[in-house]
């Protein structure tokens, strides 16, 4: 009896322990939840009952009532509730008139509002529905900031389709991120075995075209052949575009020949492809054969003729155009600008009814290249008055270049202020360098250095401009310090850098430093000296009176010296009255350029400074026999309202003025000596 009772007590104790374990496993998580709500639940040791305080019990009952209520909805339960019908495949029937989808389409860009709609789709069991999933992904792909969220939801879809994948890839391509479009295709679409459709491949081919990945495009073309879409017109057009922009126009022609079915895009793609690859003749054949043309067709052909410099044909096509747009006018103006026909470019520019910023920039850049800086600034004033286009970075670069050459510090400061006050303008390294160069050439080196210090990205041109500014204003030591700082920063100097440094040494008379830089250029940086480098060194040595060293330097020149080098050498000889060497150099320069009057005048001045008037007369007779006459020189003048000084004529005319001044000074000194004597 006792043994049986002991056995029953043992079973009872085991069952009670098991029940307590079960209660603890249920109550403890619930207890934690109640504790977070300032409620308490307690299991008394040795007893199997649960005790709750009266206030805790009220709160618990209230919580249970709230949980028993139906979930909140974003629409009325009475009117727009969709039926729970399913189709033959067991998929719930859904259309765009469903309240959730209507709210989704009308919702704003806020992720908070989107998440509310997304929650309703999950609660209603609609998120996995193809239509609902596609609308959700499409909504998120409207902005590049929410595309990553769209990919996260895509990864949770059980059966994604090609439409959803195409939507995500298209958003990457449209936001200039083609690399991620291809990454998504290979990692997600192919990874989930989603079958592509005829809209998938054009998106991928466009991504390849933007990145220039012709090999990747060939792989995609192979997949196109496997699925049998090679004759699809949309796919063919994008393939033609891919091969055209990648320089494979013969492959583009093969794709074109696959089928006789063509539309306007096909014809224009072939014309544009041949034009971009320099085959204007083939482009013209397609242009003449196409049944219909649009403004793009005409503009492509005009651009083709502009590219090969055939402005007659470009002008002829321009005159035949039934309808012109601003691109048509800009192409023609650009063509005349390329061949430096300023009059024709300006004529068509003035005839335009509507101009954009490209129209203005083309003319401004043309005047800068033609060194007509005053007209550049006048045209810029007209642009600001017309207010039909806002200046961009290219506009201001031309204006700053003109300001630098005309020493228009006032206008340059205005441009700097305009850049600061316009958030649309992003001063990149080119614009910042133009601003730096303007300040440097205007002599305000403190402002130039301030611009330089604020540049996050400094190119070798930026360093060269600052070194040039210090050198041309006599701060040779500072220019040399900037050169050393440039080396320490890791920016490798180029041949223009050493021209700036040597020129700075020349202006400051730093002969030893100049020799050191000249040797450094050749020995350390392996830069072969050019005519400009030798000219700087000869000028440096000549100003220091070291004409013998100049002669030795010229004898070591490994190339045939050009007229510019010999002209600098000759000027140095004349400055320091080295008659013998000057006579040799002048005759050498006459051999190089027998039709140039400059060397004759320089030689005549050298003879005159030495009092060899017979030789002066011989040189003048030689000039007369060759029909060389002195052109009327011009002194420093003010041109219009530009407020700047400049010389008209070439270097030899300036040298002529200098030589005449020296000759007059010599004669005055001789006259004074005779009077004193």
GROMACS .gro file of N, CA and C in nm, residues 201-261:
model
  183
  201UNK      N    1   1.581   4.330  -7.262
  201UNK     CA    2   1.708   4.342  -7.333
  201UNK      C    3   1.740   4.485  -7.379
  202UNK      N    4   1.643   4.563  -7.425
  202UNK     CA    5   1.677   4.703  -7.456
  202UNK      C    6   1.730   4.781  -7.337
  203UNK      N    7   1.676   4.753  -7.218
  203UNK     CA    8   1.728   4.821  -7.099
  203UNK      C    9   1.874   4.783  -7.075
  204UNK      N   10   1.903   4.655  -7.086
  204UNK     CA   11   2.040   4.608  -7.063
  204UNK      C   12   2.136   4.660  -7.170
  205UNK      N   13   2.090   4.662  -7.294
  205UNK     CA   14   2.176   4.712  -7.402
  205UNK      C   15   2.203   4.861  -7.388
  206UNK      N   16   2.102   4.936  -7.342
  206UNK     CA   17   2.124   5.079  -7.318
  206UNK      C   18   2.225   5.100  -7.207
  207UNK      N   19   2.221   5.018  -7.103
  207UNK     CA   20   2.320   5.026  -6.995
  207UNK      C   21   2.461   4.998  -7.049
  208UNK      N   22   2.473   4.898  -7.134
  208UNK     CA   23   2.603   4.866  -7.194
  208UNK      C   24   2.652   4.981  -7.282
  209UNK      N   25   2.560   5.043  -7.357
  209UNK     CA   26   2.598   5.154  -7.445
  209UNK      C   27   2.650   5.272  -7.364
  210UNK      N   28   2.586   5.302  -7.251
  210UNK     CA   29   2.629   5.415  -7.170
  210UNK      C   30   2.766   5.392  -7.108
  211UNK      N   31   2.800   5.268  -7.080
  211UNK     CA   32   2.931   5.238  -7.022
  211UNK      C   33   3.033   5.196  -7.126
  212UNK      N   34   2.991   5.183  -7.253
  212UNK     CA   35   3.084   5.142  -7.358
  212UNK      C   36   3.127   4.997  -7.348
  213UNK      N   37   3.042   4.912  -7.292
  213UNK     CA   38   3.076   4.770  -7.272
  213UNK      C   39   3.027   4.689  -7.392
  214UNK      N   40   3.103   4.692  -7.499
  214UNK     CA   41   3.059   4.623  -7.620
  214UNK      C   42   3.065   4.472  -7.601
  215UNK      N   43   3.162   4.422  -7.526
  215UNK     CA   44   3.171   4.277  -7.501
  215UNK      C   45   3.050   4.228  -7.422
  216UNK      N   46   3.010   4.305  -7.322
  216UNK     CA   47   2.892   4.269  -7.245
  216UNK      C   48   2.768   4.273  -7.334
  217UNK      N   49   2.766   4.369  -7.426
  217UNK     CA   50   2.655   4.377  -7.519
  217UNK      C   51   2.648   4.256  -7.610
  218UNK      N   52   2.763   4.203  -7.649
  218UNK     CA   53   2.765   4.083  -7.733
  218UNK      C   54   2.709   3.962  -7.657
  219UNK      N   55   2.736   3.955  -7.525
  219UNK     CA   56   2.680   3.845  -7.445
  219UNK      C   57   2.528   3.854  -7.440
  220UNK      N   58   2.480   3.977  -7.424
  220UNK     CA   59   2.334   3.995  -7.419
  220UNK      C   60   2.272   3.965  -7.554
  221UNK      N   61   2.343   3.999  -7.662
  221UNK     CA   62   2.291   3.966  -7.796
  221UNK      C   63   2.280   3.814  -7.813
  222UNK      N   64   2.376   3.741  -7.755
  222UNK     CA   65   2.369   3.595  -7.762
  222UNK      C   66   2.244   3.544  -7.690
  223UNK      N   67   2.208   3.604  -7.577
  223UNK     CA   68   2.086   3.564  -7.507
  223UNK      C   69   1.962   3.601  -7.588
  224UNK      N   70   1.971   3.714  -7.660
  224UNK     CA   71   1.859   3.754  -7.747
  224UNK      C   72   1.836   3.649  -7.855
  225UNK      N   73   1.945   3.599  -7.912
  225UNK     CA   74   1.932   3.496  -8.014
  225UNK      C   75   1.873   3.368  -7.956
  226UNK      N   76   1.908   3.335  -7.832
  226UNK     CA   77   1.856   3.212  -7.770
  226UNK      C   78   1.706   3.218  -7.750
  227UNK      N   79   1.655   3.335  -7.713
  227UNK     CA   80   1.511   3.346  -7.688
  227UNK      C   81   1.434   3.386  -7.813
  228UNK      N   82   1.507   3.408  -7.925
  228UNK     CA   83   1.441   3.435  -8.052
  228UNK      C   84   1.385   3.575  -8.068
  229UNK      N   85   1.451   3.675  -8.009
  229UNK     CA   86   1.404   3.813  -8.019
  229UNK      C   87   1.492   3.899  -8.110
  230UNK      N   88   1.577   3.835  -8.190
  230UNK     CA   89   1.670   3.913  -8.272
  230UNK      C   90   1.601   3.996  -8.379
  231UNK      N   91   1.478   3.960  -8.417
  231UNK     CA   92   1.406   4.035  -8.520
  231UNK      C   93   1.310   4.139  -8.460
  232UNK      N   94   1.303   4.144  -8.328
  232UNK     CA   95   1.217   4.244  -8.265
  232UNK      C   96   1.272   4.384  -8.297
  233UNK      N   97   1.186   4.472  -8.347
  233UNK     CA   98   1.230   4.603  -8.395
  233UNK      C   99   1.288   4.686  -8.282
  234UNK      N  100   1.224   4.682  -8.166
  234UNK     CA  101   1.273   4.758  -8.052
  234UNK      C  102   1.412   4.711  -8.011
  235UNK      N  103   1.432   4.581  -8.006
  235UNK     CA  104   1.562   4.524  -7.968
  235UNK      C  105   1.667   4.558  -8.073
  236UNK      N  106   1.633   4.549  -8.200
  236UNK     CA  107   1.728   4.580  -8.309
  236UNK      C  108   1.773   4.725  -8.302
  237UNK      N  109   1.682   4.815  -8.275
  237UNK     CA  110   1.718   4.957  -8.270
  237UNK      C  111   1.820   4.986  -8.160
  238UNK      N  112   1.801   4.924  -8.044
  238UNK     CA  113   1.895   4.947  -7.935
  238UNK      C  114   2.029   4.878  -7.964
  239UNK      N  115   2.027   4.764  -8.029
  239UNK     CA  116   2.152   4.699  -8.069
  239UNK      C  117   2.231   4.786  -8.167
  240UNK      N  118   2.161   4.844  -8.263
  240UNK     CA  119   2.226   4.935  -8.358
  240UNK      C  120   2.290   5.052  -8.285
  241UNK      N  121   2.217   5.106  -8.189
  241UNK     CA  122   2.270   5.219  -8.110
  241UNK      C  123   2.395   5.177  -8.032
  242UNK      N  124   2.391   5.059  -7.971
  242UNK     CA  125   2.506   5.011  -7.893
  242UNK      C  126   2.630   5.001  -7.979
  243UNK      N  127   2.620   4.932  -8.092
  243UNK     CA  128   2.738   4.914  -8.176
  243UNK      C  129   2.784   5.045  -8.238
  244UNK      N  130   2.693   5.137  -8.262
  244UNK     CA  131   2.730   5.266  -8.320
  244UNK      C  132   2.814   5.348  -8.223
  245UNK      N  133   2.768   5.359  -8.098
  245UNK     CA  134   2.841   5.442  -8.002
  245UNK      C  135   2.972   5.377  -7.959
  246UNK      N  136   2.984   5.246  -7.980
  246UNK     CA  137   3.109   5.176  -7.944
  246UNK      C  138   3.204   5.165  -8.062
  247UNK      N  139   3.173   5.235  -8.173
  247UNK     CA  140   3.263   5.235  -8.288
  247UNK      C  141   3.258   5.109  -8.371
  248UNK      N  142   3.155   5.028  -8.357
  248UNK     CA  143   3.141   4.903  -8.433
  248UNK      C  144   3.028   4.919  -8.535
  249UNK      N  145   3.044   5.015  -8.625
  249UNK     CA  146   2.936   5.048  -8.717
  249UNK      C  147   2.909   4.933  -8.814
  250UNK      N  148   3.010   4.850  -8.843
  250UNK     CA  149   2.986   4.736  -8.932
  250UNK      C  150   2.893   4.633  -8.867
  251UNK      N  151   2.906   4.616  -8.734
  251UNK     CA  152   2.814   4.527  -8.663
  251UNK      C  153   2.674   4.587  -8.658
  252UNK      N  154   2.668   4.719  -8.645
  252UNK     CA  155   2.537   4.785  -8.648
  252UNK      C  156   2.469   4.761  -8.783
  253UNK      N  157   2.548   4.764  -8.891
  253UNK     CA  158   2.492   4.740  -9.024
  253UNK      C  159   2.441   4.595  -9.036
  254UNK      N  160   2.512   4.500  -8.974
  254UNK     CA  161   2.467   4.361  -8.977
  254UNK      C  162   2.331   4.346  -8.908
  255UNK      N  163   2.314   4.413  -8.796
  255UNK     CA  164   2.187   4.408  -8.725
  255UNK      C  165   2.078   4.472  -8.810
  256UNK      N  166   2.113   4.581  -8.876
  256UNK     CA  167   2.015   4.649  -8.963
  256UNK      C  168   1.970   4.557  -9.077
  257UNK      N  169   2.063   4.480  -9.131
  257UNK     CA  170   2.032   4.393  -9.245
  257UNK      C  171   1.956   4.268  -9.207
  258UNK      N  172   1.935   4.244  -9.076
  258UNK     CA  173   1.863   4.123  -9.035
  258UNK      C  174   1.718   4.123  -9.082
  259UNK      N  175   1.660   4.241  -9.096
  259UNK     CA  176   1.519   4.249  -9.133
  259UNK      C  177   1.495   4.377  -9.213
  260UNK      N  178   1.395   4.371  -9.299
  260UNK     CA  179   1.358   4.489  -9.378
  260UNK      C  180   1.264   4.581  -9.301
  261UNK      N  181   1.217   4.536  -9.185
  261UNK     CA  182   1.128   4.619  -9.105
  261UNK      C  183   1.207   4.731  -9.037
   0.00000   0.00000   0.00000
